[in-house]
RNA sequence: GCCCGCGUAGCCCAACGGUAGAGGCAGGGGAUUUAAAAUCCUCAGAGUGCGGGUUCGAGUCCCGCCGCGGGCACCA
C-alpha cells in the first residue's frame, strides 16, 4: 500500500517534469512562427534601440563571453518591450576579414562559402539561446547590398577630400601579406597572429580622421560611457597644446621648426634633435660628420618597431651629432643639432628643442652624450629638486630661473609671454598637436570591400593591352570615383587568394577585372580592399532599415531610431571600432545623412568570462617549488603537456602541474600543497584559450542544463562589467532555481490568503530597478528569495504570475511554458510588465539598530513612523544599552529616521 | 613607468557613510532511499589585502603601500 502511494506520487512528479530540451525548441518555434520579435515601428511609443557589437562569425563558434553580452541586451530588450517601448534589437555579421581568407588558402573553400557556413552556425547557436533578435533586420557586411553602401560612404569621403592617397611608411606584415593600421600593431608585432611587422613606404588610401580630432574629443562629453573607455579615447586622440618655435641654422634659409608644450623652458634648450627621417638631416650634416650620420640614419630606418621598443625598455638612447648648430631665438645661444630616433618623424614637426633639465627623455640623452644641462625652472617658494632626473613640473607651482627677462614668472605665465614675444618676431605660433594619425585604410587582401576607385592607364603603345602586360603607366595621381549608380563594385570571383607579397594585393592578379576600357581609353581599378573596420563603422545605421533596396536607409527610420540607446560589447573595442564609427558618423552628420552627432548614447562592456579556477603547482626537475619563485610564463607552445615558466633568479625552467581541489589546502593568504603546506600553489582563473584547454562551449552547456540556465547563470555569475571565472558547479544553483520556479507553477501549493503581498511588490520593484541599473546578479538573487518564500509558504495566483513575468527576461522559455500553464493563451513576451505600489514596498515595522558611541548594542522594533523619542525610550530600556552607559554622560543623539540611533557618550 | 578597475567566509559574489550577508557553490548534521543521484530541512563559517586619517559611525570617503587584472607606453 505504502509503495503504491509512493509510486503514484512519483508518477505525478514525472508527469510534468521540467525538460528544457523539449520546451526550449517549442517556444523558439512559436516565437518564430508568430514573428514575436518583429520590430514595432509605431512612432507613438517611446523607442529603445539596444545593440550588441555584432560578431565576426569565426569558425570556433559562439563563446560564453558573447553569451554574456547578448543575454544582457536580451534582458533589456524583453524588459523594455514589456514596459511598453518599441524596441529595435538586431543582430548581424561583421563577416569580412582575414580568418575566412586564411581558411580559403589552407583548405580551398571560397571565403564567401566559408563565411556563410560560419554565419549559419552562429545563427543556430544564437537561436538556441532564445535571444529575441529581429532577423528581418539582419545585416551581413559581405553582402553586396550592404557593402554597396559602405562603398558609397567611401565615395562621399573621397569627394570631401577625407579619403586620399599618400606614400607613407606603413606597417607591412609579410606573414599576413598586408599593411596594418597603427592601432593593429602592438610592440612591433601584429595584434592578429603576433607576426613581425616591418616599415616600408607604400602608396596607401588614408582617411583624414585627424580633421575630426577636436570633435571626436569634445563630443565625448555627455555620453554615458565607462570612464575608462572615455579616457582611452581621449588619450588616443592625444590633444596637446603648445607652440611651434623656429630656430635659425647656420645655413641661410634653412630653419628648424620644433613643437613644444614647454616654451617656458626655452632658455634651457641646450641642444636640438631631428628625427632620422627629417629632410634637413642631409643639409645640416657637416662633411666631417657625414659618414657617421649616414650610418646612423640607415640603421635607424631599418630598425623595426620591435627593436625600437627594446631600446626603450633598456632606456638607452642613441644618436649622432650633425656637426652644425642652430640659434636659440630667445637668447641667441648656439645649440648643437643632433639626430636621434627617440624623436618621432610622425609627430609634431619631427624635430625638438631638448631641455634636459626638465624632460626625462632629453635628460637621459644628455647624460649619454655629455651634453650640458641648464636648469631654468624651480619649485615655487624653494624646495627640493630631483638629483638624478629631470624636474618636469610646470604650471603655477613652478617659477622660471636663469631665463633673462622672464625669470621669476610662473611657468604658466611664462608660456604665454614667451610665445607672444616670439610670435611678434614671427618665430613662434601657438599650435595644437594630436597623437591621432590619419587612418591607413587600404589592405592588400582579397576578402574585403573593393575600393570604388580607378585610375587612367597610359599605354606606351596606344594599341597595346595592359592585360597582356604591354608597357603602361597607371596614373595613381589621378584617382576617379566609380559612379554611384555602378555600385556595388563587386568582388570578382577567383580561386587564388594567396597574398603574393605584392602590395597591390591578390586582386591585381585578376587582370580582366582590374583593367577595363572606356571611350577607347584604358583604366585600372584600385586593387587594395578596405580594412575589416569599414563594415562595422555604420552597421548600426543599416540595422534601422536593413532591407531597403533603394537607399542606405530611409530618413524616417534613422530619425525614428537613432541614436543607439544602449550599446554592449567588449572593452577591446574601446579605441578602434568606437573611434572609427564615431568618425564616420560625424561625416554622415555633416552630409545630412544622419541627424545625431553621436551614434552611441550609452555604452557598457561585459567583463571577461574566465576559465574555471585552476590550482597549479610548479616543479623543477621533479621537485615542487613554491609559486612565488616562478617568474614569467614562457611563450605558449602548442601541444605541450604543461605550461612552462622561468624560475626567478635562476636559469631553471618550471613546469606547471594541474592540481585537483583535494590536492591543495588553504594556507594563510593562498593555497598550498595538502602534503607540503609550505609549498604554495597558484590558484587563479585564466583567460579561456584553446591552448590551455579551458574553453567552455555554450552548446555543451545548453545540452546539459538548457538555454535558460545558461542565460540566468551568465547574469548571476557576478557584476556584469567585472571579469569573473566560470564555475561548472555553480550552475547547479541556477538549475535548482529554475526547477523551483517550475515547481511553484506546476505543483502549486495554495497559500492561505495573500501573505506575500508586500514581498511581491518589493520584488517587482527590485527586479525592475536592478535590470535598469545592470545589476542582474542581484535581480536574480531577489527572485531566488521570492521563489523560496513561495515554496515554503505557498503562493496565490498573483504570486505565480508575477514570478513568471519577472523571470521571463532571464529564462524566457521556462517563463512562456509557465505562462501557458497559468492559463494564458497569448505569448508572455507580449504581456505588459507587472506593476507595484510604492506603499506596499515599505515595511510597517522597522528594526532599528542602536549604537552607543558607534558600537552596536542591539536593535529595537518600532512602527515605521516612529519618532526619535520613542526609539530612544525603547533603546534606553535595553540592558545592553544601559550597561554601556554606566559611568558615562550622554552628550549627543544621532537619529537617522528609519535607519538607526546612535547614543554618543563621554 | 603612467592610467583605469578590483581585493569582503574555502569559492563566486551582495551590502544609499548606518545591524558586514541578499543570493549561489562547496562543507557539517538530519529527512527521504535497498543504495546512490536528485530533493527537502537544518547548522556552521569572515570583521572586509596592509598602515594611517576624516567621521557620532568607514567594506564604503581621503592619503600611503601591497597583490591581481586590463590598457597605454620615447607623442616633445
mmCIF file of N, CA, C and O in Angstrom, chain A residues 409-489:
data_model
loop_
_atom_site.group_PDB
_atom_site.id
_atom_site.type_symbol
_atom_site.label_atom_id
_atom_site.label_comp_id
_atom_site.label_asym_id
_atom_site.label_seq_id
_atom_site.Cartn_x
_atom_site.Cartn_y
_atom_site.Cartn_z
ATOM 1 N N UNK A 409 58.871 84.603 -13.317
ATOM 2 C CA UNK A 409 57.478 84.368 -13.727
ATOM 3 C C UNK A 409 57.108 82.933 -13.406
ATOM 4 O O UNK A 409 57.976 82.062 -13.373
ATOM 5 N N UNK A 410 55.818 82.705 -13.191
ATOM 6 C CA UNK A 410 55.421 81.300 -13.062
ATOM 7 C C UNK A 410 55.528 80.644 -14.429
ATOM 8 O O UNK A 410 55.457 81.306 -15.469
ATOM 9 N N UNK A 411 55.658 79.356 -14.390
ATOM 10 C CA UNK A 411 55.786 78.610 -15.632
ATOM 11 C C UNK A 411 54.584 78.832 -16.545
ATOM 12 O O UNK A 411 54.724 79.025 -17.764
ATOM 13 N N UNK A 412 53.408 78.854 -15.944
ATOM 14 C CA UNK A 412 52.194 79.056 -16.737
ATOM 15 C C UNK A 412 52.189 80.405 -17.430
ATOM 16 O O UNK A 412 51.874 80.514 -18.625
ATOM 17 N N UNK A 413 52.540 81.433 -16.700
ATOM 18 C CA UNK A 413 52.560 82.785 -17.253
ATOM 19 C C UNK A 413 53.648 82.913 -18.319
ATOM 20 O O UNK A 413 53.445 83.511 -19.381
ATOM 21 N N UNK A 414 54.786 82.322 -18.047
ATOM 22 C CA UNK A 414 55.921 82.433 -18.971
ATOM 23 C C UNK A 414 55.620 81.803 -20.322
ATOM 24 O O UNK A 414 56.071 82.283 -21.359
ATOM 25 N N UNK A 415 54.831 80.707 -20.327
ATOM 26 C CA UNK A 415 54.468 80.078 -21.591
ATOM 27 C C UNK A 415 53.829 81.095 -22.516
ATOM 28 O O UNK A 415 54.192 81.209 -23.693
ATOM 29 N N UNK A 416 52.867 81.831 -21.977
ATOM 30 C CA UNK A 416 52.148 82.802 -22.806
ATOM 31 C C UNK A 416 53.060 83.944 -23.239
ATOM 32 O O UNK A 416 53.063 84.341 -24.402
ATOM 33 N N UNK A 417 53.846 84.464 -22.283
ATOM 34 C CA UNK A 417 54.655 85.648 -22.572
ATOM 35 C C UNK A 417 55.750 85.348 -23.587
ATOM 36 O O UNK A 417 56.031 86.137 -24.491
ATOM 37 N N UNK A 418 56.384 84.207 -23.438
ATOM 38 C CA UNK A 418 57.484 83.878 -24.358
ATOM 39 C C UNK A 418 56.948 83.643 -25.772
ATOM 40 O O UNK A 418 57.497 84.156 -26.757
ATOM 41 N N UNK A 419 55.831 82.911 -25.865
ATOM 42 C CA UNK A 419 55.261 82.672 -27.192
ATOM 43 C C UNK A 419 54.817 84.002 -27.808
ATOM 44 O O UNK A 419 55.059 84.262 -28.993
ATOM 45 N N UNK A 420 54.204 84.863 -27.003
ATOM 46 C CA UNK A 420 53.736 86.146 -27.528
ATOM 47 C C UNK A 420 54.914 86.971 -28.062
ATOM 48 O O UNK A 420 54.844 87.547 -29.150
ATOM 49 N N UNK A 421 55.987 86.995 -27.293
ATOM 50 C CA UNK A 421 57.140 87.805 -27.721
ATOM 51 C C UNK A 421 57.751 87.242 -29.010
ATOM 52 O O UNK A 421 58.084 87.988 -29.934
ATOM 53 N N UNK A 422 57.895 85.922 -29.082
ATOM 54 C CA UNK A 422 58.484 85.328 -30.286
ATOM 55 C C UNK A 422 57.530 85.413 -31.474
ATOM 56 O O UNK A 422 57.954 85.525 -32.620
ATOM 57 N N UNK A 423 56.219 85.355 -31.173
ATOM 58 C CA UNK A 423 55.237 85.448 -32.256
ATOM 59 C C UNK A 423 55.324 86.812 -32.929
ATOM 60 O O UNK A 423 55.184 86.923 -34.150
ATOM 61 N N UNK A 424 55.613 87.823 -32.129
ATOM 62 C CA UNK A 424 55.744 89.168 -32.686
ATOM 63 C C UNK A 424 56.898 89.233 -33.675
ATOM 64 O O UNK A 424 56.895 90.025 -34.606
ATOM 65 N N UNK A 425 57.885 88.374 -33.495
ATOM 66 C CA UNK A 425 59.017 88.313 -34.422
ATOM 67 C C UNK A 425 58.830 87.215 -35.464
ATOM 68 O O UNK A 425 59.783 86.825 -36.146
ATOM 69 N N UNK A 426 57.612 86.636 -35.494
ATOM 70 C CA UNK A 426 57.290 85.575 -36.453
ATOM 71 C C UNK A 426 58.165 84.343 -36.325
ATOM 72 O O UNK A 426 58.444 83.663 -37.304
ATOM 73 N N UNK A 427 58.639 84.044 -35.133
ATOM 74 C CA UNK A 427 59.400 82.803 -34.973
ATOM 75 C C UNK A 427 58.676 81.826 -34.034
ATOM 76 O O UNK A 427 59.257 80.827 -33.628
ATOM 77 N N UNK A 428 57.434 82.138 -33.697
ATOM 78 C CA UNK A 428 56.665 81.191 -32.889
ATOM 79 C C UNK A 428 55.195 81.387 -33.175
ATOM 80 O O UNK A 428 54.779 82.480 -33.559
ATOM 81 N N UNK A 429 54.439 80.313 -33.021
ATOM 82 C CA UNK A 429 52.995 80.448 -33.077
ATOM 83 C C UNK A 429 52.348 79.354 -32.237
ATOM 84 O O UNK A 429 52.827 78.209 -32.214
ATOM 85 N N UNK A 430 51.267 79.717 -31.529
ATOM 86 C CA UNK A 430 50.580 78.705 -30.717
ATOM 87 C C UNK A 430 50.056 77.597 -31.626
ATOM 88 O O UNK A 430 49.548 77.873 -32.719
ATOM 89 N N UNK A 431 50.227 76.361 -31.210
ATOM 90 C CA UNK A 431 49.892 75.212 -32.057
ATOM 91 C C UNK A 431 49.271 74.111 -31.210
ATOM 92 O O UNK A 431 49.602 73.965 -30.037
ATOM 93 N N UNK A 432 48.364 73.366 -31.840
ATOM 94 C CA UNK A 432 47.803 72.190 -31.179
ATOM 95 C C UNK A 432 48.215 70.957 -31.966
ATOM 96 O O UNK A 432 48.151 70.955 -33.193
ATOM 97 N N UNK A 433 48.671 69.951 -31.272
ATOM 98 C CA UNK A 433 49.054 68.698 -31.924
ATOM 99 C C UNK A 433 48.242 67.537 -31.377
ATOM 100 O O UNK A 433 47.716 67.602 -30.275
ATOM 101 N N UNK A 434 48.153 66.494 -32.164
ATOM 102 C CA UNK A 434 47.408 65.295 -31.754
ATOM 103 C C UNK A 434 48.264 64.065 -31.952
ATOM 104 O O UNK A 434 49.035 63.992 -32.903
ATOM 105 N N UNK A 435 48.064 63.101 -31.060
ATOM 106 C CA UNK A 435 48.710 61.812 -31.286
ATOM 107 C C UNK A 435 47.993 61.065 -32.404
ATOM 108 O O UNK A 435 48.582 60.249 -33.100
ATOM 109 N N UNK A 436 46.712 61.313 -32.505
ATOM 110 C CA UNK A 436 45.900 60.645 -33.519
ATOM 111 C C UNK A 436 46.501 60.851 -34.906
ATOM 112 O O UNK A 436 46.856 61.971 -35.268
ATOM 113 N N UNK A 437 46.635 59.776 -35.659
ATOM 114 C CA UNK A 437 47.142 59.871 -37.031
ATOM 115 C C UNK A 437 46.000 59.596 -37.989
ATOM 116 O O UNK A 437 45.010 58.981 -37.614
ATOM 117 N N UNK A 438 46.207 59.983 -39.223
ATOM 118 C CA UNK A 438 45.218 59.617 -40.218
ATOM 119 C C UNK A 438 45.192 58.100 -40.354
ATOM 120 O O UNK A 438 46.168 57.407 -40.076
ATOM 121 N N UNK A 439 44.051 57.617 -40.784
ATOM 122 C CA UNK A 439 43.757 56.186 -40.718
ATOM 123 C C UNK A 439 44.178 55.517 -42.032
ATOM 124 O O UNK A 439 43.648 55.848 -43.092
ATOM 125 N N UNK A 440 45.123 54.593 -41.944
ATOM 126 C CA UNK A 440 45.556 53.835 -43.117
ATOM 127 C C UNK A 440 44.426 52.868 -43.482
ATOM 128 O O UNK A 440 44.095 51.974 -42.716
ATOM 129 N N UNK A 441 43.848 53.096 -44.659
ATOM 130 C CA UNK A 441 42.576 52.453 -44.962
ATOM 131 C C UNK A 441 42.661 51.361 -46.019
ATOM 132 O O UNK A 441 41.663 50.746 -46.347
ATOM 133 N N UNK A 442 43.846 51.111 -46.585
ATOM 134 C CA UNK A 442 43.877 50.039 -47.582
ATOM 135 C C UNK A 442 44.507 48.781 -47.035
ATOM 136 O O UNK A 442 45.389 48.818 -46.191
ATOM 137 N N UNK A 443 44.024 47.664 -47.538
ATOM 138 C CA UNK A 443 44.566 46.355 -47.161
ATOM 139 C C UNK A 443 44.870 45.608 -48.453
ATOM 140 O O UNK A 443 44.171 45.757 -49.445
ATOM 141 N N UNK A 444 45.899 44.764 -48.374
ATOM 142 C CA UNK A 444 46.348 44.086 -49.585
ATOM 143 C C UNK A 444 45.817 42.665 -49.621
ATOM 144 O O UNK A 444 46.514 41.713 -49.923
ATOM 145 N N UNK A 445 44.554 42.521 -49.268
ATOM 146 C CA UNK A 445 43.957 41.203 -49.210
ATOM 147 C C UNK A 445 42.712 41.135 -50.079
ATOM 148 O O UNK A 445 42.222 42.135 -50.575
ATOM 149 N N UNK A 446 42.194 39.929 -50.235
ATOM 150 C CA UNK A 446 41.044 39.706 -51.105
ATOM 151 C C UNK A 446 39.705 39.968 -50.409
ATOM 152 O O UNK A 446 38.842 40.654 -50.924
ATOM 153 N N UNK A 447 39.547 39.418 -49.202
ATOM 154 C CA UNK A 447 38.226 39.331 -48.599
ATOM 155 C C UNK A 447 37.863 40.624 -47.857
ATOM 156 O O UNK A 447 37.885 40.690 -46.622
ATOM 157 N N UNK A 448 37.572 41.648 -48.646
ATOM 158 C CA UNK A 448 37.187 42.943 -48.100
ATOM 159 C C UNK A 448 36.450 43.710 -49.175
ATOM 160 O O UNK A 448 36.382 43.287 -50.336
ATOM 161 N N UNK A 449 35.902 44.858 -48.798
ATOM 162 C CA UNK A 449 35.176 45.661 -49.772
ATOM 163 C C UNK A 449 36.155 46.246 -50.790
ATOM 164 O O UNK A 449 37.129 46.884 -50.402
ATOM 165 N N UNK A 450 35.909 46.059 -52.106
ATOM 166 C CA UNK A 450 36.754 46.735 -53.087
ATOM 167 C C UNK A 450 36.606 48.255 -52.947
ATOM 168 O O UNK A 450 35.511 48.750 -52.688
ATOM 169 N N UNK A 451 37.713 48.930 -53.084
ATOM 170 C CA UNK A 451 37.676 50.392 -53.012
ATOM 171 C C UNK A 451 37.206 50.907 -54.371
ATOM 172 O O UNK A 451 37.825 50.608 -55.398
ATOM 173 N N UNK A 452 36.112 51.659 -54.435
ATOM 174 C CA UNK A 452 35.483 52.016 -55.719
ATOM 175 C C UNK A 452 36.178 53.195 -56.417
ATOM 176 O O UNK A 452 35.608 54.266 -56.582
ATOM 177 N N UNK A 453 37.408 52.940 -56.793
ATOM 178 C CA UNK A 453 38.229 53.976 -57.428
ATOM 179 C C UNK A 453 38.948 53.323 -58.599
ATOM 180 O O UNK A 453 39.315 52.152 -58.532
ATOM 181 N N UNK A 454 39.148 54.100 -59.676
ATOM 182 C CA UNK A 454 40.009 53.606 -60.760
ATOM 183 C C UNK A 454 40.900 54.727 -61.264
ATOM 184 O O UNK A 454 40.702 55.893 -60.898
ATOM 185 N N UNK A 455 41.912 54.342 -62.056
ATOM 186 C CA UNK A 455 42.938 55.289 -62.472
ATOM 187 C C UNK A 455 43.149 55.193 -63.983
ATOM 188 O O UNK A 455 43.059 54.096 -64.551
ATOM 189 N N UNK A 456 43.477 56.316 -64.638
ATOM 190 C CA UNK A 456 43.817 56.256 -66.062
ATOM 191 C C UNK A 456 45.101 55.444 -66.261
ATOM 192 O O UNK A 456 45.976 55.452 -65.404
ATOM 193 N N UNK A 457 45.134 54.739 -67.382
ATOM 194 C CA UNK A 457 46.332 53.971 -67.729
ATOM 195 C C UNK A 457 46.923 54.569 -68.997
ATOM 196 O O UNK A 457 46.214 54.737 -69.990
ATOM 197 N N UNK A 458 48.190 54.922 -68.929
ATOM 198 C CA UNK A 458 48.855 55.448 -70.126
ATOM 199 C C UNK A 458 49.630 54.316 -70.789
ATOM 200 O O UNK A 458 50.515 53.728 -70.178
ATOM 201 N N UNK A 459 49.260 54.015 -72.033
ATOM 202 C CA UNK A 459 49.920 52.941 -72.762
ATOM 203 C C UNK A 459 51.098 53.510 -73.543
ATOM 204 O O UNK A 459 50.986 54.555 -74.179
ATOM 205 N N UNK A 460 52.187 52.793 -73.472
ATOM 206 C CA UNK A 460 53.342 53.225 -74.273
ATOM 207 C C UNK A 460 52.987 53.107 -75.749
ATOM 208 O O UNK A 460 53.205 54.013 -76.520
ATOM 209 N N UNK A 461 52.406 51.978 -76.103
ATOM 210 C CA UNK A 461 51.898 51.777 -77.447
ATOM 211 C C UNK A 461 50.383 51.886 -77.364
ATOM 212 O O UNK A 461 49.728 51.069 -76.724
ATOM 213 N N UNK A 462 49.786 52.911 -77.979
ATOM 214 C CA UNK A 462 48.353 53.182 -77.820
ATOM 215 C C UNK A 462 47.489 51.982 -78.192
ATOM 216 O O UNK A 462 46.363 51.856 -77.705
ATOM 217 N N UNK A 463 47.971 51.084 -78.980
ATOM 218 C CA UNK A 463 47.150 49.941 -79.333
ATOM 219 C C UNK A 463 47.438 48.738 -78.430
ATOM 220 O O UNK A 463 46.939 47.645 -78.648
ATOM 221 N N UNK A 464 48.268 48.959 -77.398
ATOM 222 C CA UNK A 464 48.638 47.862 -76.509
ATOM 223 C C UNK A 464 47.505 47.487 -75.564
ATOM 224 O O UNK A 464 46.483 48.171 -75.473
ATOM 225 N N UNK A 465 47.692 46.392 -74.871
ATOM 226 C CA UNK A 465 46.675 45.896 -73.935
ATOM 227 C C UNK A 465 47.352 45.617 -72.599
ATOM 228 O O UNK A 465 48.166 44.697 -72.495
ATOM 229 N N UNK A 466 47.022 46.390 -71.574
ATOM 230 C CA UNK A 466 47.708 46.202 -70.277
ATOM 231 C C UNK A 466 47.437 44.834 -69.679
ATOM 232 O O UNK A 466 48.227 44.327 -68.905
ATOM 233 N N UNK A 467 46.336 44.218 -70.056
ATOM 234 C CA UNK A 467 46.027 42.879 -69.520
ATOM 235 C C UNK A 467 47.048 41.864 -69.994
ATOM 236 O O UNK A 467 47.287 40.846 -69.368
ATOM 237 N N UNK A 468 47.644 42.159 -71.167
ATOM 238 C CA UNK A 468 48.639 41.227 -71.714
ATOM 239 C C UNK A 468 50.040 41.604 -71.264
ATOM 240 O O UNK A 468 51.019 41.007 -71.716
ATOM 241 N N UNK A 469 50.104 42.621 -70.403
ATOM 242 C CA UNK A 469 51.420 43.000 -69.899
ATOM 243 C C UNK A 469 52.143 43.994 -70.772
ATOM 244 O O UNK A 469 53.322 44.246 -70.576
ATOM 245 N N UNK A 470 51.456 44.594 -71.749
ATOM 246 C CA UNK A 470 52.098 45.623 -72.560
ATOM 247 C C UNK A 470 52.465 46.807 -71.672
ATOM 248 O O UNK A 470 51.760 47.119 -70.705
ATOM 249 N N UNK A 471 53.556 47.450 -72.033
ATOM 250 C CA UNK A 471 54.092 48.517 -71.170
ATOM 251 C C UNK A 471 53.066 49.611 -70.945
ATOM 252 O O UNK A 471 52.418 50.091 -71.878
ATOM 253 N N UNK A 472 52.917 50.003 -69.686
ATOM 254 C CA UNK A 472 51.933 51.033 -69.359
ATOM 255 C C UNK A 472 52.281 51.675 -68.036
ATOM 256 O O UNK A 472 53.098 51.169 -67.266
ATOM 257 N N UNK A 473 51.671 52.821 -67.802
ATOM 258 C CA UNK A 473 51.827 53.518 -66.529
ATOM 259 C C UNK A 473 50.434 53.790 -65.964
ATOM 260 O O UNK A 473 49.570 54.306 -66.678
ATOM 261 N N UNK A 474 50.270 53.411 -64.713
ATOM 262 C CA UNK A 474 48.983 53.698 -64.060
ATOM 263 C C UNK A 474 49.114 55.032 -63.360
ATOM 264 O O UNK A 474 50.016 55.242 -62.540
ATOM 265 N N UNK A 475 48.205 55.956 -63.684
ATOM 266 C CA UNK A 475 48.292 57.299 -63.097
ATOM 267 C C UNK A 475 47.563 57.319 -61.751
ATOM 268 O O UNK A 475 46.426 57.734 -61.638
ATOM 269 N N UNK A 476 48.304 56.836 -60.750
ATOM 270 C CA UNK A 476 47.715 56.815 -59.403
ATOM 271 C C UNK A 476 47.415 58.222 -58.875
ATOM 272 O O UNK A 476 46.647 58.388 -57.946
ATOM 273 N N UNK A 477 48.040 59.183 -59.509
ATOM 274 C CA UNK A 477 47.811 60.561 -59.059
ATOM 275 C C UNK A 477 46.494 61.122 -59.600
ATOM 276 O O UNK A 477 46.151 62.257 -59.312
ATOM 277 N N UNK A 478 45.777 60.333 -60.420
ATOM 278 C CA UNK A 478 44.506 60.840 -60.964
ATOM 279 C C UNK A 478 43.356 59.897 -60.647
ATOM 280 O O UNK A 478 42.711 59.345 -61.530
ATOM 281 N N UNK A 479 43.064 59.705 -59.363
ATOM 282 C CA UNK A 479 42.008 58.759 -58.999
ATOM 283 C C UNK A 479 40.640 59.234 -59.467
ATOM 284 O O UNK A 479 40.351 60.431 -59.439
ATOM 285 N N UNK A 480 39.834 58.304 -59.924
ATOM 286 C CA UNK A 480 38.490 58.618 -60.401
ATOM 287 C C UNK A 480 37.496 57.777 -59.610
ATOM 288 O O UNK A 480 37.699 56.565 -59.430
ATOM 289 N N UNK A 481 36.446 58.411 -59.139
ATOM 290 C CA UNK A 481 35.437 57.688 -58.367
ATOM 291 C C UNK A 481 34.567 56.870 -59.300
ATOM 292 O O UNK A 481 34.155 57.342 -60.362
ATOM 293 N N UNK A 482 34.281 55.638 -58.905
ATOM 294 C CA UNK A 482 33.280 54.851 -59.621
ATOM 295 C C UNK A 482 31.944 55.579 -59.467
ATOM 296 O O UNK A 482 31.636 56.088 -58.397
ATOM 297 N N UNK A 483 31.190 55.645 -60.552
ATOM 298 C CA UNK A 483 29.913 56.341 -60.477
ATOM 299 C C UNK A 483 28.991 55.634 -59.486
ATOM 300 O O UNK A 483 28.961 54.403 -59.391
ATOM 301 N N UNK A 484 28.250 56.418 -58.705
ATOM 302 C CA UNK A 484 27.424 55.842 -57.638
ATOM 303 C C UNK A 484 26.405 54.840 -58.175
ATOM 304 O O UNK A 484 26.057 53.881 -57.493
ATOM 305 N N UNK A 485 25.940 55.076 -59.407
ATOM 306 C CA UNK A 485 24.938 54.129 -59.904
ATOM 307 C C UNK A 485 25.559 52.817 -60.389
ATOM 308 O O UNK A 485 24.854 51.893 -60.766
ATOM 309 N N UNK A 486 26.874 52.740 -60.355
ATOM 310 C CA UNK A 486 27.522 51.473 -60.700
ATOM 311 C C UNK A 486 27.807 50.619 -59.468
ATOM 312 O O UNK A 486 28.334 49.509 -59.576
ATOM 313 N N UNK A 487 27.479 51.158 -58.314
ATOM 314 C CA UNK A 487 27.704 50.385 -57.087
ATOM 315 C C UNK A 487 26.627 49.309 -56.965
ATOM 316 O O UNK A 487 25.510 49.516 -57.423
ATOM 317 N N UNK A 488 26.871 48.202 -56.346
ATOM 318 C CA UNK A 488 28.155 47.861 -55.731
ATOM 319 C C UNK A 488 29.209 47.471 -56.758
ATOM 320 O O UNK A 488 28.877 46.878 -57.772
ATOM 321 N N UNK A 489 30.427 47.813 -56.448
ATOM 322 C CA UNK A 489 31.552 47.279 -57.199
ATOM 323 C C UNK A 489 31.870 45.930 -56.562
ATOM 324 O O UNK A 489 32.387 45.872 -55.448
#
